[in-house]
Backbone as a chain_set.jsonl record, in Angstrom:
{"seq": "PQLFNWGNPITSRWQHGYYQVGLMYDAIRTCNTMLSVYGGWAHTDDRVDVGCSWCGWQASTLSKSTDNVSVGLELQKCVVTTSTGGTFSLDNRAAAMFMDNSTGWDVQLGGRYTIPMNYGRWGYLKGGYRYINNNKNQNDYALNYTIDGGFAELGFIF", "coords": {"N": [[95.115, 11.437, 30.917], [97.355, 11.533, 32.538], [99.322, 9.795, 34.913], [99.291, 8.908, 38.309], [101.313, 8.04, 41.035], [100.863, 5.518, 43.677], [100.215, 6.518, 46.995], [100.86, 9.174, 46.674], [99.797, 12.469, 47.514], [96.865, 13.592, 46.099], [94.768, 16.094, 44.665], [91.371, 16.784, 43.798], [88.883, 18.258, 41.759], [85.533, 18.654, 40.926], [83.553, 20.195, 38.549], [80.395, 21.04, 37.686], [77.959, 21.852, 35.332], [74.655, 22.71, 34.564], [72.379, 23.485, 32.247], [69.352, 24.938, 30.93], [67.189, 25.774, 28.37], [64.135, 26.762, 26.94], [60.816, 26.583, 25.42], [57.449, 27.128, 26.534], [54.154, 25.931, 26.495], [50.955, 26.64, 27.491], [48.758, 24.27, 27.768], [46.282, 23.54, 28.962], [44.319, 25.572, 30.894], [42.847, 26.591, 33.74], [40.877, 28.124, 36.33], [42.112, 27.183, 38.69], [44.05, 25.266, 37.963], [46.843, 24.431, 35.881], [48.182, 23.015, 33.081], [51.074, 22.462, 31.362], [52.971, 22.153, 28.37], [56.185, 21.621, 27.373], [59.275, 22.212, 25.527], [62.689, 22.005, 24.721], [66.186, 22.835, 25.097], [68.865, 21.159, 26.644], [71.857, 21.574, 28.283], [74.726, 20.051, 29.472], [77.654, 20.409, 31.226], [80.68, 19.083, 32.244], [83.606, 18.997, 34.26], [86.593, 17.76, 35.406], [89.249, 18.27, 37.495], [92.441, 17.185, 38.331], [95.188, 17.081, 40.458], [98.596, 17.097, 41.69], [100.573, 18.189, 44.217], [103.006, 17.392, 45.292], [104.227, 16.085, 43.216], [105.647, 17.603, 41.503], [103.831, 19.571, 40.641], [102.111, 18.357, 38.779], [99.307, 18.028, 36.675], [95.99, 17.189, 35.532], [93.256, 17.346, 33.351], [89.888, 16.559, 32.684], [87.34, 17.156, 30.5], [84.1, 17.255, 29.512], [81.029, 17.517, 27.61], [77.498, 17.525, 27.127], [74.715, 17.742, 24.86], [71.259, 17.983, 24.853], [67.936, 17.296, 23.674], [65.073, 18.435, 25.289], [61.935, 17.401, 26.528], [58.713, 17.772, 27.984], [56.257, 17.849, 30.677], [54.425, 20.106, 32.724], [52.694, 20.557, 35.677], [50.551, 22.62, 37.529], [48.792, 23.187, 40.382], [46.433, 24.903, 42.145], [46.172, 25.125, 45.66], [45.356, 26.699, 47.917], [44.149, 29.928, 48.437], [45.008, 33.013, 49.914], [43.626, 35.701, 51.932], [45.004, 38.017, 51.349], [45.803, 37.719, 48.712], [47.911, 36.08, 48.158], [48.965, 32.907, 47.054], [49.135, 29.31, 47.447], [50.467, 26.69, 45.751], [50.693, 23.438, 44.273], [53.447, 22.362, 42.486], [54.608, 20.645, 39.946], [56.781, 18.866, 37.702], [57.969, 17.035, 34.894], [60.453, 15.763, 32.761], [61.856, 14.399, 29.836], [65.032, 13.644, 28.443], [66.968, 13.468, 25.524], [69.193, 12.567, 22.817], [72.339, 13.165, 21.213], [73.668, 10.786, 21.808], [72.871, 10.211, 24.386], [70.674, 9.795, 27.31], [68.194, 10.887, 29.575], [66.57, 12.068, 32.613], [64.539, 14.476, 34.214], [62.988, 15.262, 37.015], [60.641, 16.869, 39.074], [59.181, 17.583, 42.158], [57.17, 19.675, 44.011], [56.285, 22.614, 45.877], [54.816, 25.913, 45.672], [54.747, 29.215, 46.763], [53.094, 32.093, 46.06], [53.227, 35.615, 45.887], [51.457, 38.659, 45.549], [52.793, 41.739, 44.287], [51.934, 44.349, 43.574], [50.992, 46.374, 40.661], [50.897, 44.275, 38.751], [53.087, 42.674, 39.192], [54.788, 39.884, 40.592], [56.039, 37.83, 43.307], [57.724, 34.88, 44.241], [58.237, 31.928, 46.178], [59.71, 28.874, 46.09], [59.935, 25.353, 46.558], [61.092, 21.949, 47.075], [61.515, 18.578, 45.99], [64.027, 17.259, 43.791], [65.007, 15.264, 41.045], [67.59, 14.383, 38.942], [68.932, 12.76, 36.193], [71.4, 11.579, 34.005], [72.733, 9.839, 31.371], [75.288, 8.868, 29.321], [75.887, 7.22, 26.4], [78.73, 6.344, 25.609], [81.982, 5.182, 25.138], [84.314, 6.519, 26.071], [83.303, 8.358, 27.85], [82.96, 9.007, 31.111], [81.418, 10.259, 32.928], [78.635, 9.814, 33.829], [75.767, 10.565, 35.63], [73.773, 11.017, 38.603], [71.757, 13.249, 40.266], [70.134, 14.208, 43.111], [67.767, 15.475, 45.498], [66.674, 17.957, 47.975], [65.452, 21.273, 47.075], [65.442, 24.832, 46.76], [63.929, 27.79, 45.641], [63.802, 31.214, 44.648], [62.019, 33.85, 43.265], [61.064, 36.453, 40.914], [58.362, 37.829, 39.037], [57.764, 39.789, 36.371]], "CA": [[96.402, 11.106, 30.278], [98.35, 11.606, 33.56], [99.314, 8.683, 35.893], [99.806, 9.286, 39.62], [101.743, 6.842, 41.874], [100.169, 5.331, 44.918], [100.841, 7.209, 48.121], [100.978, 10.608, 46.439], [98.563, 13.148, 47.838], [96.345, 14.298, 45.016], [93.551, 16.885, 44.897], [90.476, 16.741, 42.615], [87.719, 19.201, 41.835], [84.515, 18.436, 39.936], [82.733, 21.314, 38.253], [79.235, 20.592, 36.944], [76.996, 22.96, 34.95], [73.403, 22.138, 33.956], [71.615, 24.615, 31.718], [68.191, 24.597, 30.156], [66.461, 26.887, 27.662], [63.015, 26.199, 26.203], [59.504, 27.231, 25.295], [56.36, 26.477, 27.241], [52.796, 26.198, 26.065], [49.922, 26.329, 28.447], [47.699, 23.53, 27.019], [45.063, 23.642, 29.744], [44.47, 26.623, 31.904], [41.566, 26.886, 34.391], [41.05, 29.074, 37.425], [42.956, 26.6, 39.689], [44.943, 24.26, 37.395], [47.462, 24.731, 34.648], [48.974, 21.977, 32.489], [51.911, 23.045, 30.325], [53.855, 21.27, 27.601], [57.419, 22.384, 27.037], [60.325, 21.573, 24.801], [63.849, 22.903, 24.701], [67.55, 22.344, 24.959], [69.569, 21.019, 27.926], [73.3, 21.463, 28.115], [75.466, 19.615, 30.611], [79.158, 20.616, 31.099], [81.429, 18.482, 33.389], [85.037, 19.17, 34.165], [87.328, 17.227, 36.606], [90.647, 18.673, 37.536], [93.254, 16.351, 39.317], [96.534, 17.621, 40.549], [99.501, 16.574, 42.716], [101.546, 19.228, 44.445], [104.29, 16.784, 45.586], [104.656, 15.419, 42.027], [106.091, 18.63, 40.55], [102.599, 20.262, 40.231], [101.479, 17.713, 37.591], [97.849, 18.197, 36.651], [95.292, 16.56, 34.475], [91.858, 17.784, 33.229], [88.92, 15.873, 31.856], [86.23, 18.048, 30.276], [83.178, 16.721, 28.552], [79.725, 18.12, 27.644], [76.366, 16.886, 26.289], [73.561, 18.644, 24.465], [70.08, 17.142, 24.74], [66.58, 17.812, 23.522], [64.261, 18.192, 26.478], [60.492, 17.593, 26.299], [58.092, 17.487, 29.288], [54.958, 18.368, 31.133], [54.423, 20.747, 34.024], [51.328, 20.686, 36.276], [50.447, 23.485, 38.662], [47.426, 23.017, 40.945], [46.233, 25.806, 43.262], [45.625, 24.497, 46.797], [44.709, 27.642, 48.808], [44.4, 31.395, 48.228], [44.911, 33.742, 51.232], [42.836, 36.959, 51.768], [45.939, 39.064, 50.791], [46.025, 37.458, 47.354], [48.918, 35.073, 47.998], [48.522, 31.516, 46.756], [50.012, 28.185, 47.615], [50.15, 25.689, 44.742], [51.582, 22.287, 43.939], [54.134, 22.691, 41.24], [55.334, 19.425, 39.523], [57.137, 18.716, 36.372], [58.771, 15.855, 34.498], [61.039, 15.944, 31.436], [62.76, 13.437, 29.281], [66.061, 14.233, 27.654], [67.587, 12.519, 24.569], [70.015, 13.005, 21.689], [73.822, 13.159, 21.449], [74.02, 9.463, 22.393], [72.549, 10.252, 25.862], [69.317, 9.859, 27.708], [68.115, 11.381, 30.939], [65.309, 12.434, 33.234], [64.522, 15.624, 35.147], [61.678, 15.171, 37.74], [60.641, 17.814, 40.201], [57.965, 17.62, 42.908], [57.327, 20.726, 44.932], [55.194, 23.609, 46.184], [55.173, 27.292, 45.39], [53.935, 30.278, 47.383], [53.165, 33.303, 45.179], [52.81, 36.833, 46.634], [51.298, 39.776, 44.642], [53.597, 42.88, 44.679], [51.462, 45.602, 42.967], [51.272, 46.627, 39.247], [51.052, 43.092, 37.912], [54.297, 41.934, 39.541], [54.575, 38.769, 41.589], [57.217, 37.21, 43.865], [57.412, 33.602, 44.684], [59.139, 31.042, 46.88], [59.355, 27.473, 45.637], [60.836, 24.332, 47.123], [60.656, 20.576, 46.953], [62.456, 17.504, 45.707], [64.352, 17.169, 42.398], [65.837, 14.172, 40.643], [68.14, 14.518, 37.571], [69.708, 11.646, 35.792], [71.871, 11.659, 32.628], [73.649, 8.699, 30.985], [75.823, 9.026, 27.858], [76.329, 5.828, 25.869], [79.988, 6.515, 24.856], [82.965, 4.457, 25.936], [85.305, 7.399, 26.684], [82.684, 9.278, 28.673], [82.823, 8.386, 32.318], [80.624, 11.167, 33.813], [77.223, 9.58, 33.935], [75.501, 11.059, 37.011], [72.385, 11.268, 39.192], [71.747, 14.268, 41.273], [68.822, 14.379, 43.671], [67.671, 16.1, 46.837], [65.788, 19.106, 48.112], [65.874, 22.513, 46.425], [64.718, 26.071, 47.068], [64.028, 28.751, 44.528], [63.13, 32.461, 44.919], [61.966, 34.532, 41.943], [60.165, 37.596, 40.65], [57.702, 37.797, 37.758], [57.443, 41.141, 35.991]], "C": [[97.61, 11.014, 31.316], [98.204, 10.411, 34.587], [99.987, 9.241, 37.204], [100.192, 8.048, 40.397], [100.958, 6.727, 43.139], [100.898, 6.013, 46.012], [101.012, 8.739, 47.96], [99.695, 11.336, 46.822], [98.061, 13.945, 46.615], [95.064, 15.068, 45.447], [92.705, 16.737, 43.659], [89.327, 17.787, 42.883], [86.833, 18.932, 40.663], [83.656, 19.64, 39.735], [81.625, 20.802, 37.328], [78.297, 21.724, 36.627], [75.84, 22.297, 34.217], [72.547, 23.326, 33.543], [70.473, 24.22, 30.874], [67.584, 25.953, 29.54], [65.322, 26.245, 26.859], [61.801, 27.098, 26.084], [58.46, 26.37, 25.885], [55.016, 26.872, 26.603], [51.823, 25.748, 27.046], [48.75, 25.633, 27.725], [46.37, 23.565, 27.671], [45.265, 24.648, 30.863], [43.046, 26.905, 32.417], [41.85, 27.828, 35.558], [41.987, 28.492, 38.536], [43.968, 25.547, 39.186], [45.575, 24.759, 36.038], [48.367, 23.562, 34.245], [49.738, 22.515, 31.281], [52.717, 21.999, 29.669], [55.073, 22.137, 27.232], [58.447, 21.505, 26.287], [61.52, 22.559, 24.762], [65.143, 22.152, 24.587], [68.13, 22.259, 26.385], [71.055, 20.788, 27.675], [73.962, 21.088, 29.455], [76.968, 19.762, 30.375], [79.803, 20.027, 32.386], [82.92, 18.67, 33.169], [85.597, 18.605, 35.545], [88.738, 17.552, 36.501], [91.341, 17.859, 38.614], [94.638, 16.865, 39.288], [97.287, 17.012, 41.762], [100.595, 17.619, 42.942], [102.936, 18.656, 44.821], [104.927, 16.118, 44.35], [105.18, 16.489, 40.999], [104.891, 19.391, 39.923], [102.055, 19.688, 38.93], [100.005, 17.831, 37.815], [97.283, 17.546, 35.412], [93.79, 17.058, 34.476], [91.057, 16.951, 32.285], [87.687, 16.794, 31.69], [85.382, 17.499, 29.196], [81.831, 17.449, 28.688], [78.804, 17.333, 26.814], [75.359, 17.929, 26.02], [72.419, 17.75, 24.143], [68.867, 17.974, 24.331], [65.795, 17.453, 24.746], [62.77, 18.418, 26.158], [59.827, 17.118, 27.615], [56.824, 18.094, 29.502], [55.191, 19.038, 32.518], [52.977, 20.906, 34.451], [51.414, 21.573, 37.533], [49.0, 23.408, 39.114], [47.371, 23.893, 42.201], [45.599, 25.064, 44.428], [44.824, 25.458, 47.623], [45.063, 29.077, 48.35], [44.133, 32.152, 49.495], [44.009, 35.041, 50.869], [43.681, 38.112, 51.233], [46.269, 38.822, 49.36], [47.211, 36.504, 47.122], [48.311, 33.711, 47.771], [49.543, 30.485, 46.985], [49.59, 27.149, 46.591], [51.173, 24.551, 44.666], [52.155, 22.49, 42.575], [55.087, 21.494, 40.856], [55.639, 19.42, 38.077], [57.997, 17.502, 36.053], [59.207, 16.063, 33.06], [61.899, 14.734, 31.085], [63.789, 14.116, 28.333], [66.709, 13.144, 26.768], [68.339, 13.24, 23.522], [71.497, 12.979, 22.142], [74.314, 11.93, 22.225], [73.815, 9.471, 23.985], [71.02, 10.321, 26.154], [69.306, 10.36, 29.224], [66.687, 11.766, 31.303], [65.527, 13.637, 34.137], [63.133, 15.683, 35.756], [61.714, 16.077, 38.89], [59.277, 17.772, 40.835], [58.081, 18.74, 43.951], [56.054, 21.584, 45.056], [55.73, 24.986, 45.913], [54.137, 28.224, 46.124], [54.193, 31.593, 46.667], [52.546, 34.48, 45.958], [52.687, 37.966, 45.601], [52.181, 41.008, 45.194], [53.188, 44.135, 43.94], [51.861, 45.662, 41.46], [51.57, 45.365, 38.44], [52.329, 42.272, 38.171], [54.01, 40.965, 40.65], [55.977, 38.293, 42.064], [56.81, 35.813, 44.268], [58.565, 32.858, 45.374], [58.741, 29.641, 46.548], [60.369, 26.546, 46.229], [60.256, 22.932, 46.98], [61.782, 19.639, 46.709], [62.712, 17.44, 44.204], [65.278, 15.946, 42.112], [66.247, 14.357, 39.154], [69.045, 13.381, 37.307], [70.134, 11.782, 34.342], [72.899, 10.605, 32.411], [74.065, 8.872, 29.559], [76.361, 7.665, 27.51], [77.543, 6.06, 24.955], [81.027, 5.966, 25.734], [83.92, 5.407, 26.682], [84.646, 8.442, 27.629], [82.317, 8.633, 30.01], [81.997, 9.143, 33.374], [79.155, 10.998, 33.821], [76.813, 9.88, 35.396], [74.0, 10.97, 37.319], [72.553, 12.212, 40.315], [70.322, 14.335, 41.849], [68.865, 14.939, 45.039], [66.722, 17.241, 46.793], [66.347, 20.328, 47.45], [64.962, 23.639, 46.933], [64.969, 27.021, 45.983], [63.275, 30.064, 44.92], [63.178, 33.242, 43.63], [61.008, 35.689, 41.911], [59.59, 37.516, 39.266], [57.231, 39.215, 37.443], [56.518, 41.165, 34.842]], "O": [[98.685, 10.503, 31.002], [97.104, 10.095, 35.039], [101.025, 9.902, 37.194], [99.434, 7.079, 40.404], [100.434, 7.722, 43.64], [102.126, 6.087, 45.968], [101.262, 9.473, 48.916], [98.607, 10.868, 46.488], [98.742, 14.859, 46.149], [94.402, 14.735, 46.431], [93.245, 16.578, 42.565], [88.926, 18.095, 44.006], [87.287, 18.968, 39.519], [83.05, 20.098, 40.704], [81.909, 20.194, 36.296], [77.88, 22.47, 37.512], [76.036, 21.435, 33.361], [72.054, 24.075, 34.386], [70.579, 23.239, 30.138], [67.528, 27.015, 30.16], [65.556, 25.26, 26.16], [61.777, 28.221, 26.587], [58.485, 25.142, 25.811], [54.807, 28.025, 26.229], [51.827, 24.579, 27.43], [47.877, 26.287, 27.155], [45.364, 23.619, 26.962], [46.214, 24.589, 31.644], [42.175, 27.373, 31.683], [42.985, 28.273, 35.727], [42.602, 29.277, 39.257], [44.692, 24.991, 40.013], [44.921, 25.398, 35.214], [49.239, 23.17, 35.021], [49.139, 22.965, 30.304], [53.126, 21.034, 30.316], [54.919, 23.286, 26.818], [58.475, 20.279, 26.4], [61.344, 23.777, 24.771], [65.218, 21.034, 24.079], [67.922, 23.148, 27.211], [71.435, 19.889, 26.925], [73.753, 21.771, 30.458], [77.478, 19.258, 29.375], [79.474, 20.46, 33.491], [83.43, 18.525, 32.058], [85.124, 18.945, 36.63], [89.402, 17.173, 35.536], [90.858, 17.843, 39.745], [95.216, 17.07, 38.22], [96.683, 16.497, 42.704], [101.407, 17.913, 42.065], [103.939, 19.357, 44.685], [106.057, 15.636, 44.434], [105.141, 16.266, 39.789], [104.971, 19.803, 38.766], [101.588, 20.435, 38.069], [99.503, 17.754, 38.936], [97.96, 17.369, 34.399], [93.177, 17.156, 35.539], [91.511, 16.661, 31.178], [87.065, 17.159, 32.687], [85.85, 17.285, 28.077], [81.516, 17.948, 29.768], [79.203, 16.58, 25.926], [75.15, 18.862, 26.795], [72.526, 16.865, 23.293], [68.783, 19.172, 24.602], [65.831, 16.311, 25.205], [62.384, 19.449, 25.607], [60.31, 16.192, 28.268], [56.305, 18.797, 28.635], [56.011, 18.603, 33.327], [52.135, 21.343, 33.666], [52.204, 21.332, 38.445], [48.085, 23.551, 38.303], [48.112, 23.693, 43.163], [44.571, 24.417, 44.232], [43.709, 25.121, 48.022], [46.189, 29.343, 47.928], [43.089, 31.94, 50.112], [43.73, 35.351, 49.711], [43.133, 39.085, 50.716], [46.976, 39.644, 48.777], [47.484, 36.156, 45.974], [47.225, 33.422, 48.275], [50.727, 30.726, 46.749], [48.421, 26.764, 46.577], [52.355, 24.722, 44.966], [51.433, 22.759, 41.615], [56.196, 21.373, 41.377], [54.848, 19.917, 37.276], [58.698, 17.007, 36.937], [58.41, 16.494, 32.227], [62.567, 14.144, 31.935], [63.46, 15.011, 27.556], [66.961, 12.032, 27.232], [68.144, 14.442, 23.345], [71.806, 12.791, 23.318], [75.175, 11.984, 23.103], [74.531, 8.805, 24.733], [70.227, 10.828, 25.36], [70.284, 10.239, 29.962], [65.768, 11.791, 30.484], [66.586, 13.785, 34.748], [62.189, 16.11, 35.091], [62.691, 16.095, 39.638], [58.28, 17.911, 40.126], [59.042, 18.735, 44.719], [54.996, 21.339, 44.476], [56.94, 25.212, 45.922], [52.92, 28.037, 46.094], [55.301, 32.13, 46.656], [51.497, 34.35, 46.589], [53.634, 38.238, 44.863], [52.262, 41.231, 46.402], [54.062, 44.963, 43.683], [52.878, 45.109, 41.042], [52.41, 45.39, 37.541], [52.612, 41.305, 37.463], [53.148, 41.168, 41.505], [56.953, 38.351, 41.315], [55.648, 35.586, 44.607], [59.736, 33.163, 45.144], [57.582, 29.254, 46.7], [61.536, 26.906, 46.388], [59.051, 22.769, 46.783], [62.899, 19.87, 47.171], [61.777, 17.547, 43.411], [66.206, 15.666, 42.871], [65.407, 14.468, 38.26], [69.879, 13.057, 38.153], [69.287, 12.081, 33.5], [73.847, 10.485, 33.186], [73.218, 9.01, 28.677], [77.164, 7.064, 28.224], [77.441, 5.993, 23.73], [81.021, 6.21, 26.941], [84.296, 5.12, 27.819], [85.341, 9.313, 28.154], [81.433, 7.777, 30.038], [81.894, 8.731, 34.53], [78.446, 12.004, 33.821], [77.513, 9.446, 36.311], [73.138, 10.869, 36.447], [73.378, 12.018, 41.208], [69.38, 14.513, 41.077], [69.904, 14.889, 45.697], [66.055, 17.503, 45.792], [67.559, 20.444, 47.268], [63.872, 23.404, 47.455], [66.07, 27.088, 45.438], [62.184, 29.978, 45.484], [64.214, 33.309, 42.967], [60.212, 35.861, 42.834], [60.325, 37.143, 38.351], [56.401, 39.774, 38.159], [56.135, 42.241, 34.381]]}, "num_chains": 1, "name": "protein.A"}
């Protein structure tokens, strides 16, 4: 709702939050392969703040969010197991998101190295490539996006 004249120095800040919650079912589980089916909820929250310090500290904020149903498959394939019990596996997943007048994809290709830590606990290091796309079919929603690139993850399983 705020107009800024040309030549005025403006600052902008985009804040993006992407959250997922779901349930996973291991449909196929063998000694070296696991295929899982999952479904859940994906929430995306976008906020853009634009301000001008020379214009009397005028500011404008655009904040929109979407809620989607997420369904997908995850495939884990063990490649090698070391003598210490650590394993390296391929860890891939793909999900489709829909609902709330929006559609999207979340695809991840990567690898995981899992390390045993005694008493049934495990640690893992995961990395790879991830592609996320979300498009909302609404005239006043201008924050359709695609995010892709490398990622790294570190976690513990208790």
